[in-house]
CSV table of C-alpha atoms in Angstrom, one decimal:
chain,number,residue,atom,x,y,z
L,143,UNK,CA,81.8,101.0,138.9
L,144,UNK,CA,79.1,104.0,139.9
L,145,UNK,CA,77.3,105.8,137.3
L,146,UNK,CA,74.3,106.5,135.7
L,147,UNK,CA,73.0,104.2,132.7
L,148,UNK,CA,70.6,105.3,130.5
L,149,UNK,CA,68.9,102.8,128.2
L,150,UNK,CA,68.4,102.1,125.0
L,151,UNK,CA,71.1,104.1,123.6
L,152,UNK,CA,68.9,104.5,120.4
L,153,UNK,CA,65.3,104.2,120.2
L,154,UNK,CA,62.5,104.7,117.4
L,155,UNK,CA,58.6,105.6,117.7
L,156,UNK,CA,55.9,104.9,116.0
L,157,UNK,CA,53.2,107.0,115.3
L,158,UNK,CA,50.8,107.2,118.4
L,159,UNK,CA,52.9,105.0,120.5
L,160,UNK,CA,54.1,105.8,123.8
L,161,UNK,CA,58.0,105.1,124.6
L,162,UNK,CA,59.8,104.8,127.9
L,163,UNK,CA,63.3,105.9,128.7
L,164,UNK,CA,65.0,104.2,131.2
L,165,UNK,CA,67.4,106.0,134.0
L,166,UNK,CA,69.4,104.5,136.7
L,167,UNK,CA,72.1,105.5,138.6
L,168,UNK,CA,73.8,104.1,141.6
L,169,UNK,CA,75.5,107.0,143.1
L,170,UNK,CA,72.9,107.3,145.5
L,171,UNK,CA,72.3,110.5,144.4
L,172,UNK,CA,68.9,112.3,145.7
L,173,UNK,CA,67.8,114.5,142.8
L,174,UNK,CA,67.6,113.3,139.1
L,175,UNK,CA,66.8,115.2,135.8
L,176,UNK,CA,65.7,114.4,132.6
L,177,UNK,CA,66.8,117.3,129.4
L,178,UNK,CA,66.0,117.7,125.9
L,179,UNK,CA,68.7,118.4,123.5
L,180,UNK,CA,67.9,119.3,119.9
L,181,UNK,CA,70.7,119.7,117.2
L,182,UNK,CA,73.0,123.0,117.8
L,183,UNK,CA,70.5,123.8,121.0
L,184,UNK,CA,71.3,124.4,124.2
L,185,UNK,CA,69.7,121.8,127.1
L,186,UNK,CA,65.7,122.0,127.7
L,187,UNK,CA,64.7,120.7,131.3
L,188,UNK,CA,61.4,118.3,131.0
L,189,UNK,CA,61.0,117.2,134.4
L,190,UNK,CA,62.8,117.1,137.9
L,191,UNK,CA,62.9,115.0,140.6
L,192,UNK,CA,64.9,116.3,144.2
L,193,UNK,CA,63.3,113.4,146.2
L,194,UNK,CA,61.5,109.7,145.9
L,195,UNK,CA,58.0,109.8,145.3
L,196,UNK,CA,58.2,113.5,144.4
L,197,UNK,CA,58.8,115.5,140.8
L,198,UNK,CA,58.2,118.9,139.1
L,199,UNK,CA,57.6,119.9,135.8
L,200,UNK,CA,60.3,121.7,133.9
L,201,UNK,CA,60.3,124.1,130.9
L,202,UNK,CA,58.7,121.7,128.0
L,203,UNK,CA,56.7,119.0,130.5
L,204,UNK,CA,53.8,118.7,127.9
L,205,UNK,CA,53.9,115.5,126.1
L,206,UNK,CA,55.8,113.7,128.9
L,207,UNK,CA,55.4,112.1,132.0
L,208,UNK,CA,57.7,110.6,134.7
L,209,UNK,CA,57.8,108.4,138.0
L,210,UNK,CA,60.2,108.4,140.9
L,211,UNK,CA,59.1,105.1,142.9
L,212,UNK,CA,62.9,104.2,143.6
L,213,UNK,CA,65.8,106.6,144.5
L,214,UNK,CA,67.8,105.1,141.8
L,215,UNK,CA,65.6,105.3,139.1
L,216,UNK,CA,63.7,108.0,137.0
L,217,UNK,CA,62.1,106.9,133.7
L,218,UNK,CA,60.7,109.1,131.3
L,219,UNK,CA,57.6,108.1,128.9
L,220,UNK,CA,57.4,109.9,125.7
L,221,UNK,CA,53.7,109.9,124.7
L,222,UNK,CA,51.9,110.4,121.9
L,223,UNK,CA,51.1,113.8,122.8
L,224,UNK,CA,54.8,114.9,122.2
L,225,UNK,CA,54.4,115.7,118.5
L,226,UNK,CA,57.9,116.3,117.8
L,227,UNK,CA,60.0,114.0,120.1
L,228,UNK,CA,62.9,113.6,117.8
L,229,UNK,CA,66.1,114.4,119.8
L,230,UNK,CA,68.8,113.6,122.3
L,231,UNK,CA,67.4,112.8,125.9
L,232,UNK,CA,69.9,113.4,128.6
L,233,UNK,CA,69.2,112.3,132.5
L,234,UNK,CA,71.1,113.6,134.7
L,235,UNK,CA,71.8,113.3,138.8
L,236,UNK,CA,73.0,115.2,141.8
L,237,UNK,CA,73.7,114.6,145.4
L,238,UNK,CA,71.2,116.3,147.6
L,239,UNK,CA,74.1,118.6,149.1
L,240,UNK,CA,73.7,122.0,148.4
L,241,UNK,CA,75.6,123.3,145.3
L,242,UNK,CA,76.8,119.8,143.7
L,243,UNK,CA,76.9,119.8,140.3
L,244,UNK,CA,74.8,117.9,138.2
L,245,UNK,CA,76.4,114.8,136.3
L,246,UNK,CA,74.9,113.3,133.0
L,247,UNK,CA,74.0,109.6,131.7
L,248,UNK,CA,75.5,108.7,128.1
L,249,UNK,CA,71.8,109.7,126.6
L,250,UNK,CA,69.2,108.4,124.5
L,251,UNK,CA,68.9,109.0,120.9
L,252,UNK,CA,65.0,109.1,120.1
L,253,UNK,CA,63.6,108.8,116.3
L,254,UNK,CA,60.3,108.8,114.8
L,255,UNK,CA,59.9,106.0,112.5
Q,260,UNK,CA,62.7,133.1,133.8
Q,261,UNK,CA,66.5,132.5,134.3
Q,262,UNK,CA,68.7,133.8,131.3
Q,263,UNK,CA,72.3,132.3,130.5
Q,264,UNK,CA,74.1,133.7,127.9
Q,265,UNK,CA,77.2,132.9,126.2
Q,266,UNK,CA,79.4,134.5,123.3
Q,267,UNK,CA,77.7,132.6,120.1
Q,268,UNK,CA,81.2,131.5,118.6
Q,269,UNK,CA,82.0,129.6,116.7
Q,270,UNK,CA,85.7,130.2,118.2
Q,271,UNK,CA,88.1,129.3,116.3
Q,272,UNK,CA,91.9,129.1,117.9
Q,273,UNK,CA,95.3,127.5,117.0
Q,274,UNK,CA,96.9,125.1,119.0
Q,275,UNK,CA,98.8,126.4,122.1
Q,276,UNK,CA,96.7,129.7,122.2
Q,277,UNK,CA,94.6,130.5,125.0
Q,278,UNK,CA,90.9,130.1,124.2
Q,279,UNK,CA,88.7,132.5,126.1
Q,280,UNK,CA,84.5,131.4,126.7
Q,281,UNK,CA,82.1,134.0,128.8
Q,282,UNK,CA,79.1,133.4,129.9
Q,283,UNK,CA,76.7,135.9,131.7
Q,284,UNK,CA,73.9,135.3,133.8
Q,285,UNK,CA,70.7,137.4,134.7
Q,286,UNK,CA,69.8,136.1,138.5
Q,287,UNK,CA,72.1,138.1,141.0
Q,288,UNK,CA,71.5,135.6,143.8
Q,289,UNK,CA,73.1,132.7,141.9
Q,290,UNK,CA,76.1,131.2,143.8
Q,291,UNK,CA,76.8,128.1,142.0
Q,292,UNK,CA,78.7,128.3,138.4
Q,293,UNK,CA,79.5,125.1,136.5
Q,294,UNK,CA,81.4,124.5,132.6
Q,295,UNK,CA,80.3,121.3,130.9
Q,296,UNK,CA,82.2,120.0,127.9
Q,297,UNK,CA,80.3,117.9,125.3
Q,298,UNK,CA,81.7,116.5,122.5
Q,299,UNK,CA,79.6,116.1,119.3
Q,300,UNK,CA,77.2,113.4,119.6
Q,301,UNK,CA,78.2,112.8,123.3
Q,302,UNK,CA,76.8,113.8,127.0
Q,303,UNK,CA,78.1,117.0,128.7
Q,304,UNK,CA,81.1,116.3,131.0
Q,305,UNK,CA,81.9,118.5,134.1
Q,306,UNK,CA,84.9,120.4,134.1
Q,307,UNK,CA,84.8,123.2,136.6
Q,308,UNK,CA,83.0,124.2,139.4
Q,309,UNK,CA,83.3,127.9,140.7
Q,310,UNK,CA,81.8,129.2,143.9
Q,311,UNK,CA,83.4,132.6,144.9
Q,312,UNK,CA,84.7,135.7,143.3
Q,313,UNK,CA,87.9,135.4,141.4
Q,314,UNK,CA,89.9,132.3,139.9
Q,315,UNK,CA,90.0,128.8,139.9
Q,316,UNK,CA,92.8,126.7,138.5
Q,317,UNK,CA,92.9,123.0,137.4
Q,318,UNK,CA,95.2,121.9,135.1
Q,319,UNK,CA,95.0,124.0,131.6
Q,320,UNK,CA,91.4,125.1,132.8
Q,321,UNK,CA,90.6,128.5,134.6
Q,322,UNK,CA,87.4,129.5,135.9
Q,323,UNK,CA,86.6,133.1,136.7
Q,324,UNK,CA,83.8,134.4,138.5
Q,325,UNK,CA,82.6,138.2,139.1
Q,326,UNK,CA,79.4,138.1,140.7
Q,327,UNK,CA,79.2,142.2,140.5
Q,328,UNK,CA,79.1,141.8,136.7
Q,329,UNK,CA,77.3,138.6,136.7
Q,330,UNK,CA,79.8,137.4,134.4
Q,331,UNK,CA,81.8,134.0,134.9
Q,332,UNK,CA,84.4,132.7,132.0
Q,333,UNK,CA,86.8,129.7,131.2
Q,334,UNK,CA,90.1,129.9,129.6
Q,335,UNK,CA,92.0,127.2,128.3
Q,336,UNK,CA,95.4,127.5,128.1
Q,337,UNK,CA,97.9,125.7,125.5
Q,338,UNK,CA,94.6,124.6,123.6
Q,339,UNK,CA,95.0,121.1,122.2
Q,340,UNK,CA,93.2,119.8,119.1
Q,341,UNK,CA,91.2,117.2,121.7
Q,342,UNK,CA,89.9,120.2,123.1
Q,343,UNK,CA,87.9,121.3,120.1
Q,344,UNK,CA,84.1,120.6,121.9
Q,345,UNK,CA,80.6,122.7,122.3
Q,346,UNK,CA,81.5,124.3,125.9
Q,347,UNK,CA,78.3,124.7,128.4
Q,348,UNK,CA,77.8,127.5,131.0
Q,349,UNK,CA,75.4,126.4,133.9
Q,350,UNK,CA,74.0,128.7,136.9
Q,351,UNK,CA,72.2,127.4,139.8
Q,352,UNK,CA,68.9,128.5,140.8
Q,353,UNK,CA,68.9,129.8,144.3
Q,354,UNK,CA,65.6,131.1,144.9
Q,355,UNK,CA,62.1,129.6,145.6
Q,356,UNK,CA,60.9,127.6,142.8
Q,357,UNK,CA,64.3,127.5,141.0
Q,358,UNK,CA,66.1,125.4,143.9
Q,359,UNK,CA,67.9,122.5,142.3
Q,360,UNK,CA,67.8,123.6,138.8
Q,361,UNK,CA,70.5,124.4,136.5
Q,362,UNK,CA,70.1,126.7,134.2
Q,363,UNK,CA,72.3,126.2,130.8
Q,364,UNK,CA,73.3,128.6,128.0
Q,365,UNK,CA,73.4,127.5,124.7
Q,366,UNK,CA,76.9,126.8,124.4
Q,367,UNK,CA,79.9,127.8,122.5
Q,368,UNK,CA,81.6,125.6,119.9
Q,369,UNK,CA,85.7,125.7,120.2
Q,370,UNK,CA,87.4,124.3,117.4
Q,371,UNK,CA,91.4,124.1,117.7
Q,372,UNK,CA,93.0,123.5,114.7
Q,373,UNK,CA,96.8,121.9,114.7
């Protein structure tokens, strides 16, 4: 089945540790996105990529890093510089054709140990 | 900064009623609008897209768009308890550095009671 796969579903981070969240899609979508959602809040854009080997900062990029070496993969690293990483992280992708909606993976819930 | 505002809710309606969810946006050039449903603890799911002024119907859902008033709404007819969720309005950026981005409202929580 075509879709967007995020892993792991739950992740725990220790102080000073970097962790990487995986996002893989087999929809042949050009654009991929990472959002953060805090309880009772809307979605905030962390990073996005509209083409392989290129990505742009969103509204809350500090403390995060990404890469886009393959079309199907867009991993997000939460670095130790992100002091409040506890949140629900959502990956989305979109066809390159103008006006197409984004579709979301099932999310990764990150907590501090 | 793009703004997407939704009525704050929570919204509570009885089963079988019409639920009306509203959204306004600040960027006049926006051309693409989406409604997502998000169940508690789950990821958002696309339920409607609308691009032209007027109404678009899909089953029990009707999206309404008025670009002159910068207003988009979602009507849910014959509401069911399974419609209880948070509904997110999203507006696509259509100028310069906003191209390819979606701007989300904070969502309206809907409860349908039996």
